[in-house]
CSV table of C-alpha atoms (C1' of nucleotides) in Angstrom, one decimal:
chain,number,residue,atom,x,y,z
A,1,MET,CA,26.7,-56.8,-32.6
A,2,SER,CA,26.5,-60.4,-31.4
A,3,GLN,CA,29.0,-59.4,-28.8
A,4,VAL,CA,29.1,-61.5,-25.6
A,5,GLU,CA,27.7,-59.5,-22.7
A,6,LYS,CA,29.6,-59.3,-19.5
A,7,VAL,CA,29.6,-57.4,-16.3
A,8,GLY,CA,31.1,-53.9,-16.8
A,9,ASP,CA,33.0,-51.6,-14.6
A,10,LEU,CA,32.5,-52.6,-11.0
A,11,ALA,CA,32.5,-49.0,-9.8
A,12,VAL,CA,29.2,-48.4,-11.6
A,13,SER,CA,27.8,-51.9,-11.4
A,14,VAL,CA,24.4,-51.8,-9.7
A,15,GLY,CA,25.0,-55.3,-8.3
A,16,TYR,CA,28.3,-54.4,-6.8
A,17,LEU,CA,27.0,-51.1,-5.4
A,18,LEU,CA,24.0,-52.8,-3.9
A,19,LYS,CA,26.3,-55.2,-2.1
A,20,GLN,CA,28.6,-52.4,-1.0
A,21,THR,CA,25.7,-50.2,0.3
A,22,ALA,CA,24.0,-53.1,2.0
A,23,THR,CA,27.2,-54.1,3.7
A,24,ALA,CA,27.9,-50.6,4.8
A,25,LEU,CA,24.4,-50.2,6.2
A,26,HIS,CA,24.7,-53.6,8.1
A,27,ALA,CA,28.0,-52.5,9.6
A,28,SER,CA,26.7,-49.2,10.7
A,29,MET,CA,23.6,-50.8,12.2
A,30,ASP,CA,25.8,-53.3,14.0
A,31,ALA,CA,27.9,-50.5,15.4
A,32,VAL,CA,25.0,-48.7,17.0
A,33,LEU,CA,23.1,-51.8,18.1
A,34,ARG,CA,25.9,-53.7,19.7
A,35,PRO,CA,26.2,-51.1,22.6
A,36,GLN,CA,22.6,-51.8,23.2
A,37,GLY,CA,23.2,-55.5,23.5
A,38,LEU,CA,21.4,-56.4,20.3
A,39,THR,CA,22.6,-58.0,17.0
A,40,VAL,CA,21.1,-56.9,13.7
A,41,SER,CA,19.2,-60.1,13.5
A,42,GLN,CA,17.7,-59.6,16.9
A,43,TYR,CA,16.8,-56.1,16.1
A,44,SER,CA,15.1,-57.2,12.9
A,45,VAL,CA,12.8,-59.5,14.9
A,46,LEU,CA,11.9,-56.8,17.4
A,47,GLU,CA,11.1,-54.4,14.5
A,48,LEU,CA,9.0,-56.9,12.7
A,49,LEU,CA,7.1,-57.7,15.9
A,50,GLY,CA,6.6,-54.0,16.5
A,51,HIS,CA,5.0,-53.6,13.1
A,52,GLU,CA,2.9,-56.8,13.2
A,53,PRO,CA,2.5,-58.6,16.5
A,54,GLU,CA,1.8,-62.2,17.0
A,55,GLN,CA,3.9,-63.6,14.2
A,56,SER,CA,5.0,-67.2,14.1
A,57,ASN,CA,8.6,-68.3,13.9
A,58,ALA,CA,8.1,-69.1,10.1
A,59,ASP,CA,6.6,-65.6,9.5
A,60,LEU,CA,9.5,-63.9,11.2
A,61,ALA,CA,12.0,-66.1,9.3
A,62,ARG,CA,10.5,-65.0,6.0
A,63,GLY,CA,10.5,-61.3,7.1
A,64,ALA,CA,14.2,-61.4,8.1
A,65,PHE,CA,15.4,-63.4,5.1
A,66,VAL,CA,16.7,-66.4,7.1
A,67,THR,CA,15.6,-70.0,7.6
A,68,ARG,CA,13.1,-71.1,10.2
A,69,GLN,CA,16.0,-72.9,11.9
A,70,SER,CA,18.1,-69.8,12.2
A,71,MET,CA,15.2,-67.7,13.4
A,72,ASN,CA,14.5,-70.3,16.0
A,73,GLU,CA,17.8,-69.7,17.6
A,74,VAL,CA,17.4,-65.9,17.4
A,75,LEU,CA,14.0,-66.2,19.1
A,76,ARG,CA,15.5,-68.4,21.8
A,77,GLY,CA,18.1,-65.8,22.6
A,78,LEU,CA,15.5,-63.0,22.8
A,79,GLN,CA,13.2,-65.3,24.9
A,80,ASP,CA,16.0,-66.0,27.3
A,81,ARG,CA,16.5,-62.3,27.8
A,82,GLY,CA,12.8,-61.7,28.3
A,83,LEU,CA,12.4,-59.5,25.3
A,84,VAL,CA,9.8,-61.7,23.5
A,85,ALA,CA,7.4,-64.3,24.7
A,86,ARG,CA,6.0,-67.3,22.9
A,87,ALA,CA,2.9,-69.3,23.9
A,88,ASP,CA,3.9,-72.7,25.4
A,89,VAL,CA,1.3,-74.5,23.5
A,90,ALA,CA,0.0,-73.8,20.0
A,91,GLU,CA,-3.4,-72.2,19.8
A,92,HIS,CA,-4.3,-73.2,16.3
A,93,GLY,CA,-1.8,-75.3,14.2
A,94,ARG,CA,1.7,-75.8,15.3
A,95,ALA,CA,2.4,-72.2,15.1
A,96,ARG,CA,3.2,-70.5,18.5
A,97,PRO,CA,2.8,-66.8,17.9
A,98,THR,CA,5.5,-64.5,19.4
A,99,ARG,CA,4.9,-61.1,20.9
A,100,LEU,CA,7.0,-58.4,22.4
A,101,THR,CA,7.2,-58.1,26.2
A,102,PRO,CA,7.3,-54.7,27.8
A,103,ALA,CA,11.1,-55.0,28.1
A,104,GLY,CA,11.1,-55.9,24.4
A,105,SER,CA,9.1,-52.9,23.5
A,106,GLU,CA,11.5,-50.7,25.4
A,107,ALA,CA,14.5,-52.3,23.8
A,108,LEU,CA,12.9,-51.8,20.4
A,109,ALA,CA,12.3,-48.1,21.1
A,110,GLY,CA,15.9,-47.4,21.8
A,111,ALA,CA,17.2,-49.6,18.9
A,112,SER,CA,14.7,-48.2,16.4
A,113,ALA,CA,15.7,-44.7,17.2
A,114,ALA,CA,19.4,-45.5,16.7
A,115,VAL,CA,18.7,-47.3,13.4
A,116,ALA,CA,16.5,-44.4,12.3
A,117,ARG,CA,19.5,-42.1,12.9
A,118,VAL,CA,21.7,-44.4,10.8
A,119,GLU,CA,19.1,-44.4,8.0
A,120,LYS,CA,18.8,-40.6,8.2
A,121,ARG,CA,22.6,-40.3,7.8
A,122,MET,CA,22.6,-42.6,4.9
A,123,LEU,CA,19.8,-40.6,3.1
A,124,SER,CA,21.2,-37.2,4.1
A,125,PRO,CA,22.7,-36.5,0.7
A,126,LEU,CA,19.4,-37.1,-1.0
A,127,SER,CA,16.5,-34.8,-1.5
A,128,THR,CA,13.0,-35.9,-0.6
A,129,ALA,CA,12.2,-36.5,-4.3
A,130,GLU,CA,15.4,-38.5,-4.7
A,131,HIS,CA,14.5,-40.5,-1.7
A,132,THR,CA,11.1,-41.5,-2.9
A,133,ALA,CA,12.6,-42.2,-6.4
A,134,LEU,CA,15.2,-44.5,-4.9
A,135,VAL,CA,12.5,-46.4,-3.0
A,136,ALA,CA,10.5,-46.8,-6.2
A,137,ARG,CA,13.4,-48.1,-8.1
A,138,LEU,CA,14.6,-50.5,-5.5
A,139,ILE,CA,11.1,-52.0,-5.5
A,140,ALA,CA,11.2,-52.2,-9.2
A,141,CYS,CA,14.5,-54.0,-9.2
A,142,ARG,CA,13.5,-56.4,-6.5
A,143,ASP,CA,10.2,-57.2,-8.2
A,144,ALA,CA,12.0,-57.7,-11.6
A,145,LEU,CA,14.1,-60.4,-9.9
A,146,THR,CA,11.5,-62.1,-7.9
A,147,ASP,CA,8.4,-62.0,-10.1
A,148,ASP,CA,9.5,-65.0,-12.1
A,149,GLY,CA,13.2,-66.1,-11.8
A,150,ALA,CA,14.8,-67.1,-8.5
A,151,PRO,CA,13.5,-67.1,-5.0
A,152,THR,CA,14.2,-64.2,-2.7
A,153,GLY,CA,15.9,-66.1,0.1
A,154,GLY,CA,15.0,-68.1,3.1
A,155,ASP,CA,13.6,-71.5,2.4
A,156,ALA,CA,10.0,-70.6,1.6
A,157,ALA,CA,10.4,-71.2,-2.1
A,158,ARG,CA,12.8,-74.2,-2.2
B,1,MET,CA,8.5,-31.6,17.9
B,2,SER,CA,10.8,-33.5,20.2
B,3,GLN,CA,9.2,-36.6,19.0
B,4,VAL,CA,11.3,-39.8,19.2
B,5,GLU,CA,12.3,-40.9,15.8
B,6,LYS,CA,11.8,-44.5,14.8
B,7,VAL,CA,12.0,-46.7,11.7
B,8,GLY,CA,8.8,-46.2,9.6
B,9,ASP,CA,6.8,-48.5,7.4
B,10,LEU,CA,9.0,-51.4,6.4
B,11,ALA,CA,7.5,-51.6,2.9
B,12,VAL,CA,9.1,-48.2,2.0
B,13,SER,CA,12.2,-48.4,4.3
B,14,VAL,CA,15.3,-47.9,2.3
B,15,GLY,CA,17.2,-50.2,4.6
B,16,TYR,CA,14.7,-53.0,4.4
B,17,LEU,CA,14.4,-52.6,0.6
B,18,LEU,CA,18.2,-52.6,0.3
B,19,LYS,CA,18.4,-55.9,2.1
B,20,GLN,CA,15.5,-57.4,0.1
B,21,THR,CA,17.0,-56.4,-3.2
B,22,ALA,CA,20.5,-57.5,-2.3
B,23,THR,CA,19.1,-60.8,-1.1
B,24,ALA,CA,17.1,-61.3,-4.3
B,25,LEU,CA,20.1,-60.5,-6.4
B,26,HIS,CA,22.3,-62.9,-4.5
B,27,ALA,CA,19.8,-65.7,-4.8
B,28,SER,CA,19.4,-65.0,-8.6
B,29,MET,CA,23.1,-65.0,-9.1
B,30,ASP,CA,23.5,-68.2,-7.1
B,31,ALA,CA,20.8,-69.8,-9.3
B,32,VAL,CA,22.6,-69.1,-12.5
B,33,LEU,CA,26.2,-69.7,-11.2
B,34,ARG,CA,25.6,-73.0,-9.4
B,35,PRO,CA,25.0,-74.9,-12.7
B,36,GLN,CA,28.4,-73.6,-13.8
B,37,GLY,CA,30.0,-75.0,-10.6
B,38,LEU,CA,30.7,-71.7,-9.0
B,39,THR,CA,29.5,-70.0,-5.8
B,40,VAL,CA,28.8,-66.3,-5.7
B,41,SER,CA,32.0,-65.8,-3.7
B,42,GLN,CA,34.1,-67.7,-6.2
B,43,TYR,CA,32.6,-65.8,-9.1
B,44,SER,CA,33.3,-62.5,-7.3
B,45,VAL,CA,37.0,-63.4,-7.1
B,46,LEU,CA,37.2,-64.2,-10.8
B,47,GLU,CA,35.4,-61.0,-11.7
B,48,LEU,CA,37.8,-59.0,-9.5
B,49,LEU,CA,40.8,-60.6,-11.1
B,50,GLY,CA,39.4,-60.1,-14.5
B,51,HIS,CA,39.2,-56.3,-13.8
B,52,GLU,CA,42.5,-56.0,-12.0
B,53,PRO,CA,45.0,-59.0,-12.3
B,54,GLU,CA,47.7,-59.8,-9.8
B,55,GLN,CA,45.8,-59.0,-6.6
B,56,SER,CA,46.8,-60.4,-3.3
B,57,ASN,CA,44.6,-62.4,-0.9
B,58,ALA,CA,44.1,-59.3,1.2
B,59,ASP,CA,43.2,-57.2,-1.8
B,60,LEU,CA,40.6,-59.7,-2.9
B,61,ALA,CA,39.2,-60.0,0.6
B,62,ARG,CA,38.6,-56.2,0.7
B,63,GLY,CA,37.0,-56.3,-2.7
B,64,ALA,CA,34.6,-59.1,-1.9
B,65,PHE,CA,33.7,-57.8,1.6
B,66,VAL,CA,35.0,-60.8,3.5
B,67,THR,CA,37.9,-61.4,5.8
B,68,ARG,CA,41.4,-62.6,4.6
B,69,GLN,CA,40.8,-65.9,6.3
B,70,SER,CA,37.6,-66.5,4.4
B,71,MET,CA,39.1,-65.4,1.1
B,72,ASN,CA,42.0,-67.7,1.7
B,73,GLU,CA,39.6,-70.7,1.6
B,74,VAL,CA,37.9,-69.4,-1.5
B,75,LEU,CA,41.2,-69.1,-3.2
B,76,ARG,CA,42.3,-72.5,-2.2
B,77,GLY,CA,39.1,-73.9,-3.8
B,78,LEU,CA,39.7,-72.0,-7.0
B,79,GLN,CA,43.4,-73.0,-7.0
B,80,ASP,CA,42.6,-76.7,-6.6
B,81,ARG,CA,40.3,-76.5,-9.6
B,82,GLY,CA,43.0,-74.7,-11.6
B,83,LEU,CA,41.0,-71.5,-12.2
B,84,VAL,CA,43.5,-69.3,-10.5
B,85,ALA,CA,47.3,-69.5,-9.8
B,86,ARG,CA,49.3,-68.1,-7.0
B,87,ALA,CA,53.1,-67.7,-6.9
B,88,ASP,CA,54.7,-70.2,-4.6
B,89,VAL,CA,57.0,-67.7,-3.1
B,90,ALA,CA,56.3,-64.0,-2.5
B,91,GLU,CA,58.0,-61.6,-4.8
B,92,HIS,CA,58.0,-58.5,-2.7
B,93,GLY,CA,56.6,-58.7,0.9
B,94,ARG,CA,54.5,-61.7,2.0
B,95,ALA,CA,51.9,-61.0,-0.7
B,96,ARG,CA,51.6,-63.7,-3.3
B,97,PRO,CA,49.6,-62.1,-6.2
B,98,THR,CA,46.9,-64.3,-7.7
B,99,ARG,CA,46.0,-64.3,-11.4
B,100,LEU,CA,43.5,-66.1,-13.6
B,101,THR,CA,44.6,-69.2,-15.5
B,102,PRO,CA,43.2,-69.8,-19.0
B,103,ALA,CA,40.6,-72.1,-17.6
B,104,GLY,CA,39.8,-69.4,-15.1
B,105,SER,CA,39.3,-66.8,-17.8
B,106,GLU,CA,37.0,-69.2,-19.6
B,107,ALA,CA,35.0,-69.8,-16.5
B,108,LEU,CA,34.8,-66.1,-15.9
B,109,ALA,CA,33.5,-65.4,-19.4
B,110,GLY,CA,30.6,-67.8,-19.0
B,111,ALA,CA,29.8,-66.7,-15.5
B,112,SER,CA,30.0,-63.0,-16.3
B,113,ALA,CA,27.6,-63.4,-19.2
B,114,ALA,CA,25.1,-65.2,-16.9
B,115,VAL,CA,25.4,-62.6,-14.2
B,116,ALA,CA,25.1,-59.8,-16.8
B,117,ARG,CA,21.8,-61.3,-17.9
B,118,VAL,CA,20.6,-61.3,-14.3
B,119,GLU,CA,21.6,-57.7,-13.9
B,120,LYS,CA,19.9,-56.8,-17.1
B,121,ARG,CA,16.7,-58.5,-15.9
B,122,MET,CA,16.9,-56.6,-12.6
B,123,LEU,CA,17.3,-53.3,-14.4
B,124,SER,CA,14.8,-54.0,-17.1
B,125,PRO,CA,12.0,-51.9,-15.6
B,126,LEU,CA,14.3,-48.9,-15.5
B,127,SER,CA,15.1,-46.4,-18.2
B,128,THR,CA,18.7,-45.5,-18.9
B,129,ALA,CA,18.3,-42.2,-17.0
B,130,GLU,CA,16.8,-44.0,-14.1
B,131,HIS,CA,19.6,-46.5,-14.1
B,132,THR,CA,22.3,-43.9,-14.0
B,133,ALA,CA,20.4,-42.0,-11.3
B,134,LEU,CA,20.1,-45.2,-9.2
B,135,VAL,CA,23.9,-45.7,-9.4
B,136,ALA,CA,24.5,-42.2,-8.4
B,137,ARG,CA,22.2,-42.4,-5.4
B,138,LEU,CA,23.6,-45.7,-4.2
B,139,ILE,CA,27.0,-44.2,-4.3
B,140,ALA,CA,25.8,-41.2,-2.3
B,141,CYS,CA,24.2,-43.5,0.3
B,142,ARG,CA,27.3,-45.7,0.6
B,143,ASP,CA,29.6,-42.7,1.0
B,144,ALA,CA,27.3,-41.1,3.5
B,145,LEU,CA,27.7,-44.2,5.7
B,146,THR,CA,31.4,-44.8,5.2
B,147,ASP,CA,32.8,-41.3,5.0
B,148,ASP,CA,32.9,-41.0,8.8
B,149,GLY,CA,30.9,-43.5,10.8
B,150,ALA,CA,31.3,-47.2,10.7
B,151,PRO,CA,33.5,-49.4,8.6
B,152,THR,CA,32.2,-51.0,5.4
B,153,GLY,CA,32.9,-54.6,6.3
B,154,GLY,CA,35.7,-57.1,6.2
B,155,ASP,CA,38.3,-56.6,8.8
B,156,ALA,CA,40.3,-53.8,7.2
B,157,ALA,CA,39.0,-51.2,9.6
B,158,ARG,CA,38.7,-53.1,12.8
C,1,DC,C1',71.8,-50.7,13.4
C,2,DA,C1',67.7,-51.4,16.4
C,3,DT,C1',62.9,-50.1,17.0
C,4,DT,C1',58.5,-49.3,15.7
C,5,DG,C1',54.5,-49.5,12.7
C,6,DT,C1',51.9,-51.4,9.0
C,7,DG,C1',50.5,-54.9,5.9
C,8,DT,C1',50.2,-59.8,4.9
C,9,DG,C1',49.5,-64.9,5.3
C,10,DT,C1',48.0,-68.5,8.3
C,11,DC,C1',46.4,-71.4,12.3
C,12,DA,C1',42.9,-72.5,15.9
C,13,DG,C1',38.5,-72.1,17.8
C,14,DG,C1',33.8,-70.7,17.8
C,15,DA,C1',29.5,-68.4,16.2
C,16,DT,C1',26.1,-68.3,12.8
C,17,DG,C1',23.3,-69.9,9.1
C,18,DC,C1',22.1,-73.6,6.0
C,19,DT,C1',20.5,-78.3,4.1
C,20,DG,C1',18.3,-82.5,5.0
C,21,DA,C1',15.0,-84.9,7.5
C,22,DC,C1',11.1,-86.0,10.4
C,23,DA,C1',6.8,-85.6,13.2
C,24,DT,C1',2.8,-82.9,14.1
C,25,DG,C1',-1.5,-80.3,13.2
C,26,DA,C1',-4.9,-78.5,9.9
C,27,DG,C1',-7.4,-78.2,5.7
C,28,DT,C1',-9.1,-80.6,1.3
C,29,DC,C1',-11.4,-84.0,-1.3
C,30,DA,C1',-12.7,-88.5,-2.8
D,1,DT,C1',-13.5,-91.9,7.3
D,2,DG,C1',-9.1,-92.1,5.1
D,3,DA,C1',-5.6,-90.3,1.9
D,4,DC,C1',-3.4,-86.4,0.5
D,5,DT,C1',-1.3,-81.8,0.7
D,6,DC,C1',0.5,-78.1,3.1
D,7,DA,C1',2.7,-75.3,6.7
D,8,DT,C1',5.0,-75.4,11.0
D,9,DG,C1',8.5,-76.6,14.6
D,10,DT,C1',12.5,-79.1,15.6
D,11,DC,C1',16.7,-82.2,15.5
D,12,DA,C1',21.2,-83.5,13.5
D,13,DG,C1',25.0,-82.5,10.6
D,14,DC,C1',27.6,-79.5,7.8
D,15,DA,C1',29.3,-75.2,5.5
D,16,DT,C1',30.6,-70.7,5.8
D,17,DC,C1',32.5,-66.9,7.8
D,18,DC,C1',34.2,-64.6,11.8
D,19,DT,C1',37.3,-63.3,16.0
D,20,DG,C1',41.7,-63.8,18.1
D,21,DA,C1',46.3,-64.7,17.8
D,22,DC,C1',50.9,-65.2,15.9
D,23,DA,C1',54.9,-65.0,12.7
D,24,DC,C1',56.9,-62.9,8.9
D,25,DA,C1',58.4,-59.0,5.5
D,26,DC,C1',59.1,-54.4,4.5
D,27,DA,C1',59.3,-49.2,5.3
D,28,DA,C1',60.2,-45.4,8.4
D,29,DT,C1',62.5,-43.4,12.2
D,30,DG,C1',65.6,-42.6,15.9
DNA sequence: CATTGTGTGTCAGGATGCTGACATGAGTCA
DNA sequence: TGACTCATGTCAGCATCCTGACACACAATG
């Protein structure tokens, strides 16, 4: 009974399935966003700003699970295309809050609809009860990993 | 009723939770594998070879959700450290099957045990029934995305 | 036998994201 | 006030992974 534990069958490994499903979702999102001229990272920023305006570069980086440096480049791309706007000078600290432009809101509307269709397709085999149960269990797994142990990503906890 | 759909609250969005959970798992795996001198990608290869020996570079690339080119570099690293071995000449086509060396099997044993502990921690809040239900629903979501729509990743379907 | 198609390994170039480092602005506290 | 801590934005260098392209090996087909 003091057997050494190891990872079992990959076909039913939660870790492997998580990676597979997340990869499939990313690919599907990329497929519908690219025709709209957006990458998944860029869409993530627009979506985050749509839910909570006036976020700083660091805020957005944490929300999208990347570093401030990477987010900076994503924001530059969106800014050059006029989809987001940043204050030229910081109001308070060094943070220069970013907000959606009208063009950005319009792009977000189209992209969000497309992504919603992808999510709907992903969840189509699940009943409403199964859907909510899945959400609850993903939250439980995420919290079990992050409550103590390792950081979630980005560089906020390094 | 012709309302335009959009992505809802991020805190209960399956897509966002999937990304969060997968990121947290990846970070936790990295934290336990790095002390053993392995990256997550390298561990993935060892694990795949442990389950199914004699896989080609392309097979492993598909299994690890990366391109053949990326997998080639991972394999080169493992080969230089003597953890895997590849035939110098192809037996059949151009494929040169890779297999674990004794040192590779030993490294895999330690790494797999560490990863199993991470998975166990992740699943600790779930009952056995919830665990199996989670697996079934992740499979359902993955298949719903990949059965028709977009490819799963890598370059196999581009 | 020649042709076509599919799968594989590999090279070159580039895009993306990360680590490390530094300077700036704000809050805290002796 | 001055020292300290913390969060932010940014620069430089590097690692990783990808796209595009090509050559080879085999199977199927005429």
